[in-house]
Every structure is written in C-alpha cells, then in structure tokens.
Amino acid sequence: MEITNQEFKHCDLIAVKGRVDSATAPQFAKALETANNNARFKIVLDMNDLEYMSSAGFRALLAAQRNCKRYNRGEVVLARVPVRIREALELAGFTELFKTFDDPVTAVGNF
Amino acid sequence: MPAYTFPASFEFLDEIRELVAEIARSGGFSEKAIYSLQLASDEAASNIIEHAYEGVSNAFLYMTCDMKGEEIVITMRDTGTPFDFSSVKEPNLTSDLSDRQIGGLGVYLMRKLMDKVNYETTRTGNLLTMTKRRE
C-alpha cells in the first residue's frame, strides 16, 4: 500500500494505492489522522489505484468520516472507486455514508 | 487434499488471498466471485489472528482450499480461543454515521459473500468451513 497527500486550498487529495488489509490498515488510518491533526477535515480519497480493501480499511474510513464530520467542519468523499471495492462497500452499507465522484477534480471542486 | 500452514500474522494475508485466487481461477470462478472469495478468506483469517490468537505468539493457521465439483471449499483451523460465531449479530447497516457499529462487519461480509459458513470447535481446534458455488 502507498499513500500520497496533495494539499489544495480547500481540501486534501489523498491517493491510496495497492491493498488495504489488516496489515496495512493502521498505516492508512494514520494518514487520515495526520491530515486531521493538521486541521484538514475536507478530504478527497482517490481510490483509482486501490486494488483491494477489507473491513479493516472500512473501519478506518468510518473513523475518519466521524472525525471529519464533527462540528460540520468537513467530510471524506471518495473518488474513482474501483468496481469490486464499490460492491464491497455497498454490501457493508457504506455507500450512503460517503459521497462518491467519478473524477478527483470534480471531487476537489465540491469543497 | 493439500493443507497449507501460515504463521498467524497479518503479513501473510496477501499469501492467503493469492492462494484462494489461484485455486478459484483454475476452478473457473469469475473475477467478481474471486474478489468475494478473497475478501471472505481475508476476513476469516483476520478474525482468527486478531481474536482467536489474541496475545499469542508463534501461532499458526491451517488452511485447505479445494474445488469439489462446482463448489470451492475453504477451511481454516486454529488452536486458539473458541469464538461464539452464532452470537455475532448482523450489524445495522442503515443507522446513522454516529451509531454505526463496526464490530461484526467481517463476519457479516463472510456470510454474505459465501453460500455457507460453518464454525465448530473440535478436538483439534476451531474449524471454519466456507463454501461457494460457481455461477
């Protein structure tokens, strides 16, 4: 798994690549927490190169969404969610908790 | 029927998923079904490592994965703490963000992704058996 963070004026664009499972989810969670610790609560998560995510990753997503939405200070939105991951998120009932966008530019513009 | 032994560590989840994908692919499963099988196996192994072997080092997970006719049969055996599988309630998937319970999601996914999930505690440890029919 690999994570890159690009700061825009109104939001952070975080790209997560590779596989998020119980082994790598702590690192994924930490990247989201780091953004929050820097007072960045508007986050676009670009999943274009994400191959796999288990419930360990979903757990990190949920924690981040809770933290970002607190005090209406922001939210996590998802961009370019691969079809298999979208299906798993749907099964877990997660799709209604996150806005999703087909491209990261529109997602960034949403903030 | 070959058996595979993995150290009970999250770093081996990659190998477990690869093994399942390889056997499912040769068994004619679709890419969508293969992803489901990988996810269910990952959730099962993660549960064993995290809960059955909580605080235990040098533990192992014993696995089989075979095609039986149209079905793939995946078993995982551990010698850790038995788990009350039947007590895991379905998570409420429609509740608000603040009320979402993340516990039980792994088991829920396993049950949804597989046709059958059976868990029993035997003389030789806890045995999880999951099956899925090829579409």
mmCIF file of C-alpha atoms in Angstrom:
data_model
loop_
_atom_site.group_PDB
_atom_site.id
_atom_site.type_symbol
_atom_site.label_atom_id
_atom_site.label_comp_id
_atom_site.label_asym_id
_atom_site.label_seq_id
_atom_site.Cartn_x
_atom_site.Cartn_y
_atom_site.Cartn_z
ATOM 1 C CA MET A 1 0.000 0.000 0.000
ATOM 2 C CA GLU A 2 1.137 3.506 -0.812
ATOM 3 C CA ILE A 3 -0.371 6.826 0.175
ATOM 4 C CA THR A 4 0.262 10.279 -1.221
ATOM 5 C CA ASN A 5 -1.253 13.513 0.042
ATOM 6 C CA GLN A 6 -1.667 16.632 -2.017
ATOM 7 C CA GLU A 7 -2.875 19.758 -0.220
ATOM 8 C CA PHE A 8 -5.271 22.055 -2.038
ATOM 9 C CA LYS A 9 -6.584 25.343 -0.702
ATOM 10 C CA HIS A 10 -9.923 23.889 0.369
ATOM 11 C CA CYS A 11 -9.184 20.214 0.800
ATOM 12 C CA ASP A 12 -6.619 17.427 0.842
ATOM 13 C CA LEU A 13 -6.438 14.931 -2.004
ATOM 14 C CA ILE A 14 -5.230 11.640 -0.589
ATOM 15 C CA ALA A 15 -4.472 8.853 -3.052
ATOM 16 C CA VAL A 16 -4.351 5.301 -1.709
ATOM 17 C CA LYS A 17 -2.784 2.627 -3.890
ATOM 18 C CA GLY A 18 -2.393 -1.122 -3.628
ATOM 19 C CA ARG A 19 -4.049 -3.201 -0.940
ATOM 20 C CA VAL A 20 -5.548 -2.181 2.385
ATOM 21 C CA ASP A 21 -5.995 -5.120 4.754
ATOM 22 C CA SER A 22 -5.397 -5.770 8.467
ATOM 23 C CA ALA A 23 -1.650 -5.480 7.871
ATOM 24 C CA THR A 24 -1.751 -2.107 6.121
ATOM 25 C CA ALA A 25 -4.928 -0.506 7.533
ATOM 26 C CA PRO A 26 -3.102 1.037 10.526
ATOM 27 C CA GLN A 27 -0.884 2.970 8.109
ATOM 28 C CA PHE A 28 -3.942 4.024 6.100
ATOM 29 C CA ALA A 29 -5.737 5.153 9.272
ATOM 30 C CA LYS A 30 -2.659 7.067 10.347
ATOM 31 C CA ALA A 31 -2.508 9.021 7.067
ATOM 32 C CA LEU A 32 -6.103 10.135 7.581
ATOM 33 C CA GLU A 33 -5.434 11.000 11.234
ATOM 34 C CA THR A 34 -2.372 13.014 10.252
ATOM 35 C CA ALA A 35 -4.479 15.160 7.935
ATOM 36 C CA ASN A 36 -6.975 15.707 10.762
ATOM 37 C CA ASN A 37 -4.168 16.555 13.184
ATOM 38 C CA ASN A 38 -3.099 19.244 10.728
ATOM 39 C CA ALA A 39 -6.648 20.634 10.921
ATOM 40 C CA ARG A 40 -7.517 19.248 7.473
ATOM 41 C CA PHE A 41 -11.038 17.840 7.593
ATOM 42 C CA LYS A 42 -12.098 18.097 3.962
ATOM 43 C CA ILE A 43 -10.647 15.068 2.282
ATOM 44 C CA VAL A 44 -10.943 13.557 -1.178
ATOM 45 C CA LEU A 45 -9.808 9.954 -1.195
ATOM 46 C CA ASP A 46 -8.707 8.919 -4.675
ATOM 47 C CA MET A 47 -9.085 5.145 -4.976
ATOM 48 C CA ASN A 48 -8.185 4.778 -8.653
ATOM 49 C CA ASP A 49 -5.169 2.543 -7.986
ATOM 50 C CA LEU A 50 -6.639 0.751 -4.998
ATOM 51 C CA GLU A 51 -6.720 -2.989 -5.702
ATOM 52 C CA TYR A 52 -8.262 -4.282 -2.523
ATOM 53 C CA MET A 53 -9.802 -3.168 0.765
ATOM 54 C CA SER A 54 -11.049 -5.344 3.620
ATOM 55 C CA SER A 55 -13.255 -4.354 6.559
ATOM 56 C CA ALA A 56 -10.086 -3.202 8.349
ATOM 57 C CA GLY A 57 -9.930 -0.421 5.760
ATOM 58 C CA PHE A 58 -13.676 0.237 6.082
ATOM 59 C CA ARG A 59 -13.167 0.692 9.808
ATOM 60 C CA ALA A 60 -10.513 3.362 9.157
ATOM 61 C CA LEU A 61 -12.826 5.079 6.654
ATOM 62 C CA LEU A 62 -15.644 5.168 9.184
ATOM 63 C CA ALA A 63 -13.410 6.597 11.937
ATOM 64 C CA ALA A 64 -12.140 9.283 9.565
ATOM 65 C CA GLN A 65 -15.641 10.202 8.401
ATOM 66 C CA ARG A 66 -16.816 10.550 12.005
ATOM 67 C CA ASN A 67 -13.882 12.758 12.900
ATOM 68 C CA CYS A 68 -14.119 14.929 9.791
ATOM 69 C CA LYS A 69 -17.867 15.500 10.032
ATOM 70 C CA ARG A 70 -17.732 16.505 13.693
ATOM 71 C CA TYR A 71 -18.744 20.177 14.203
ATOM 72 C CA ASN A 72 -19.623 20.274 10.490
ATOM 73 C CA ARG A 73 -16.007 21.018 9.783
ATOM 74 C CA GLY A 74 -15.681 18.772 6.750
ATOM 75 C CA GLU A 75 -16.127 15.300 5.339
ATOM 76 C CA VAL A 76 -14.421 12.474 3.492
ATOM 77 C CA VAL A 77 -15.542 11.933 -0.100
ATOM 78 C CA LEU A 78 -14.464 9.104 -2.392
ATOM 79 C CA ALA A 79 -13.270 9.411 -5.972
ATOM 80 C CA ARG A 80 -12.778 6.764 -8.670
ATOM 81 C CA VAL A 81 -13.856 3.815 -6.543
ATOM 82 C CA PRO A 82 -12.969 0.560 -8.383
ATOM 83 C CA VAL A 83 -15.975 -1.645 -9.089
ATOM 84 C CA ARG A 84 -15.049 -4.540 -6.758
ATOM 85 C CA ILE A 85 -14.407 -2.186 -3.873
ATOM 86 C CA ARG A 86 -17.633 -0.346 -4.584
ATOM 87 C CA GLU A 87 -19.524 -3.648 -4.427
ATOM 88 C CA ALA A 88 -17.939 -4.499 -1.074
ATOM 89 C CA LEU A 89 -18.701 -1.027 0.302
ATOM 90 C CA GLU A 90 -22.307 -1.448 -0.841
ATOM 91 C CA LEU A 91 -22.549 -4.819 0.856
ATOM 92 C CA ALA A 92 -21.284 -3.222 4.064
ATOM 93 C CA GLY A 93 -23.843 -0.429 3.717
ATOM 94 C CA PHE A 94 -21.105 2.158 3.459
ATOM 95 C CA THR A 95 -22.015 3.823 0.170
ATOM 96 C CA GLU A 96 -24.641 6.016 1.792
ATOM 97 C CA LEU A 97 -22.091 7.351 4.281
ATOM 98 C CA PHE A 98 -19.795 8.756 1.589
ATOM 99 C CA LYS A 99 -20.350 10.952 -1.426
ATOM 100 C CA THR A 100 -18.645 9.437 -4.436
ATOM 101 C CA PHE A 101 -17.266 11.108 -7.537
ATOM 102 C CA ASP A 102 -16.152 9.742 -10.885
ATOM 103 C CA ASP A 103 -13.158 12.030 -11.045
ATOM 104 C CA PRO A 104 -10.975 13.681 -8.410
ATOM 105 C CA VAL A 105 -11.168 17.145 -9.990
ATOM 106 C CA THR A 106 -14.933 17.312 -9.502
ATOM 107 C CA ALA A 107 -14.474 15.930 -6.001
ATOM 108 C CA VAL A 108 -11.955 18.633 -5.119
ATOM 109 C CA GLY A 109 -14.271 21.247 -6.659
ATOM 110 C CA ASN A 110 -17.084 20.017 -4.410
ATOM 111 C CA PHE A 111 -15.402 21.685 -1.412
ATOM 112 C CA MET B 1 -6.103 -32.517 -0.491
ATOM 113 C CA PRO B 2 -3.155 -30.226 0.218
ATOM 114 C CA ALA B 3 -3.061 -28.359 3.528
ATOM 115 C CA TYR B 4 -1.331 -25.044 3.932
ATOM 116 C CA THR B 5 0.143 -23.676 7.115
ATOM 117 C CA PHE B 6 0.514 -19.950 7.615
ATOM 118 C CA PRO B 7 2.006 -18.094 10.568
ATOM 119 C CA ALA B 8 -0.898 -16.301 12.275
ATOM 120 C CA SER B 9 0.254 -12.855 11.276
ATOM 121 C CA PHE B 10 -1.403 -10.150 9.186
ATOM 122 C CA GLU B 11 1.615 -10.062 6.865
ATOM 123 C CA PHE B 12 0.510 -13.413 5.444
ATOM 124 C CA LEU B 13 -2.958 -12.239 4.407
ATOM 125 C CA ASP B 14 -1.558 -11.405 0.968
ATOM 126 C CA GLU B 15 -0.441 -15.019 0.508
ATOM 127 C CA ILE B 16 -3.766 -16.369 1.747
ATOM 128 C CA ARG B 17 -5.668 -14.215 -0.738
ATOM 129 C CA GLU B 18 -3.300 -15.226 -3.550
ATOM 130 C CA LEU B 19 -3.758 -18.911 -2.782
ATOM 131 C CA VAL B 20 -7.545 -18.603 -2.829
ATOM 132 C CA ALA B 21 -7.477 -16.595 -6.071
ATOM 133 C CA GLU B 22 -5.268 -19.138 -7.795
ATOM 134 C CA ILE B 23 -7.469 -22.107 -6.914
ATOM 135 C CA ALA B 24 -10.704 -20.215 -7.654
ATOM 136 C CA ARG B 25 -9.361 -19.038 -11.014
ATOM 137 C CA SER B 26 -8.381 -22.545 -12.051
ATOM 138 C CA GLY B 27 -11.818 -23.671 -10.846
ATOM 139 C CA GLY B 28 -13.485 -21.312 -13.297
ATOM 140 C CA PHE B 29 -14.818 -18.623 -10.945
ATOM 141 C CA SER B 30 -15.447 -15.132 -12.342
ATOM 142 C CA GLU B 31 -13.228 -12.215 -11.307
ATOM 143 C CA LYS B 32 -16.104 -10.820 -9.258
ATOM 144 C CA ALA B 33 -16.504 -14.113 -7.392
ATOM 145 C CA ILE B 34 -12.742 -14.397 -6.915
ATOM 146 C CA TYR B 35 -12.683 -10.997 -5.215
ATOM 147 C CA SER B 36 -15.533 -12.144 -2.947
ATOM 148 C CA LEU B 37 -13.655 -15.328 -2.045
ATOM 149 C CA GLN B 38 -10.506 -13.359 -1.293
ATOM 150 C CA LEU B 39 -12.403 -10.907 0.888
ATOM 151 C CA ALA B 40 -14.218 -13.649 2.817
ATOM 152 C CA SER B 41 -10.956 -15.553 3.383
ATOM 153 C CA ASP B 42 -9.161 -12.411 4.495
ATOM 154 C CA GLU B 43 -11.939 -11.551 6.956
ATOM 155 C CA ALA B 44 -11.887 -15.098 8.329
ATOM 156 C CA ALA B 45 -8.099 -15.193 8.727
ATOM 157 C CA SER B 46 -8.021 -11.662 10.183
ATOM 158 C CA ASN B 47 -10.596 -12.709 12.799
ATOM 159 C CA ILE B 48 -8.536 -15.742 13.770
ATOM 160 C CA ILE B 49 -5.316 -13.730 14.063
ATOM 161 C CA GLU B 50 -6.969 -10.864 15.901
ATOM 162 C CA HIS B 51 -9.320 -12.737 18.217
ATOM 163 C CA ALA B 52 -8.594 -16.479 18.466
ATOM 164 C CA TYR B 53 -4.868 -15.812 18.821
ATOM 165 C CA GLU B 54 -5.101 -12.536 20.688
ATOM 166 C CA GLY B 55 -1.898 -12.127 22.703
ATOM 167 C CA VAL B 56 -0.478 -15.415 21.386
ATOM 168 C CA SER B 57 2.798 -15.549 19.501
ATOM 169 C CA ASN B 58 4.117 -18.396 17.349
ATOM 170 C CA ALA B 59 0.613 -19.416 16.381
ATOM 171 C CA PHE B 60 -0.417 -20.999 13.105
ATOM 172 C CA LEU B 61 -3.402 -21.058 10.844
ATOM 173 C CA TYR B 62 -4.065 -24.300 8.973
ATOM 174 C CA MET B 63 -5.892 -23.941 5.728
ATOM 175 C CA THR B 64 -7.289 -26.019 2.892
ATOM 176 C CA CYS B 65 -8.792 -24.706 -0.312
ATOM 177 C CA ASP B 66 -10.200 -27.118 -2.892
ATOM 178 C CA MET B 67 -12.664 -27.395 -5.717
ATOM 179 C CA LYS B 68 -15.300 -30.049 -5.096
ATOM 180 C CA GLY B 69 -17.307 -30.261 -8.268
ATOM 181 C CA GLU B 70 -18.892 -26.862 -8.784
ATOM 182 C CA GLU B 71 -18.005 -25.693 -5.292
ATOM 183 C CA ILE B 72 -14.940 -24.205 -3.703
ATOM 184 C CA VAL B 73 -14.432 -25.338 -0.123
ATOM 185 C CA ILE B 74 -12.171 -23.273 2.121
ATOM 186 C CA THR B 75 -11.347 -24.420 5.628
ATOM 187 C CA MET B 76 -9.323 -22.655 8.308
ATOM 188 C CA ARG B 77 -8.349 -24.281 11.554
ATOM 189 C CA ASP B 78 -6.839 -22.606 14.594
ATOM 190 C CA THR B 79 -5.898 -23.789 18.061
ATOM 191 C CA GLY B 80 -6.770 -20.522 19.785
ATOM 192 C CA THR B 81 -9.706 -19.304 21.818
ATOM 193 C CA PRO B 82 -13.055 -20.579 20.514
ATOM 194 C CA PHE B 83 -15.301 -17.926 19.112
ATOM 195 C CA ASP B 84 -19.061 -17.734 19.577
ATOM 196 C CA PHE B 85 -19.784 -17.396 15.904
ATOM 197 C CA SER B 86 -23.555 -17.654 16.239
ATOM 198 C CA SER B 87 -23.654 -14.744 18.699
ATOM 199 C CA VAL B 88 -22.436 -12.266 16.090
ATOM 200 C CA LYS B 89 -25.425 -10.134 15.235
ATOM 201 C CA GLU B 90 -25.987 -8.525 11.887
ATOM 202 C CA PRO B 91 -24.671 -5.004 12.011
ATOM 203 C CA ASN B 92 -27.278 -2.297 11.476
ATOM 204 C CA LEU B 93 -26.383 -1.104 8.007
ATOM 205 C CA THR B 94 -28.908 1.679 7.838
ATOM 206 C CA SER B 95 -28.071 3.522 11.041
ATOM 207 C CA ASP B 96 -26.544 6.997 11.078
ATOM 208 C CA LEU B 97 -22.833 7.562 10.923
ATOM 209 C CA SER B 98 -22.623 8.118 14.679
ATOM 210 C CA ASP B 99 -24.436 4.872 15.510
ATOM 211 C CA ARG B 100 -22.603 2.596 13.114
ATOM 212 C CA GLN B 101 -21.111 -0.440 14.781
ATOM 213 C CA ILE B 102 -18.036 -1.704 13.058
ATOM 214 C CA GLY B 103 -17.788 -4.901 15.105
ATOM 215 C CA GLY B 104 -19.261 -7.900 13.368
ATOM 216 C CA LEU B 105 -18.731 -6.493 9.900
ATOM 217 C CA GLY B 106 -16.131 -9.117 8.988
ATOM 218 C CA VAL B 107 -18.437 -11.995 9.922
ATOM 219 C CA TYR B 108 -21.336 -10.291 8.166
ATOM 220 C CA LEU B 109 -19.290 -10.000 4.960
ATOM 221 C CA MET B 110 -18.225 -13.664 5.193
ATOM 222 C CA ARG B 111 -21.846 -14.766 5.470
ATOM 223 C CA LYS B 112 -22.937 -12.518 2.601
ATOM 224 C CA LEU B 113 -20.079 -13.396 0.259
ATOM 225 C CA MET B 114 -20.145 -17.166 0.758
ATOM 226 C CA ASP B 115 -23.004 -19.631 0.258
ATOM 227 C CA LYS B 116 -22.311 -21.445 3.503
ATOM 228 C CA VAL B 117 -20.224 -20.611 6.579
ATOM 229 C CA ASN B 118 -19.880 -23.174 9.333
ATOM 230 C CA TYR B 119 -17.882 -22.877 12.534
ATOM 231 C CA GLU B 120 -17.262 -25.639 15.037
ATOM 232 C CA THR B 121 -14.922 -26.339 17.903
ATOM 233 C CA THR B 122 -13.393 -29.798 17.662
ATOM 234 C CA ARG B 123 -10.702 -31.825 19.458
ATOM 235 C CA THR B 124 -8.085 -30.438 17.109
ATOM 236 C CA GLY B 125 -9.149 -26.805 17.357
ATOM 237 C CA ASN B 126 -11.671 -24.438 15.871
ATOM 238 C CA LEU B 127 -12.702 -25.233 12.340
ATOM 239 C CA LEU B 128 -14.237 -22.746 9.970
ATOM 240 C CA THR B 129 -15.637 -24.095 6.701
ATOM 241 C CA MET B 130 -16.821 -21.817 3.915
ATOM 242 C CA THR B 131 -18.248 -22.891 0.572
ATOM 243 C CA LYS B 132 -19.318 -21.100 -2.566
ATOM 244 C CA ARG B 133 -20.780 -22.498 -5.757
ATOM 245 C CA ARG B 134 -19.531 -21.401 -9.148
ATOM 246 C CA GLU B 135 -22.198 -19.464 -11.036
#
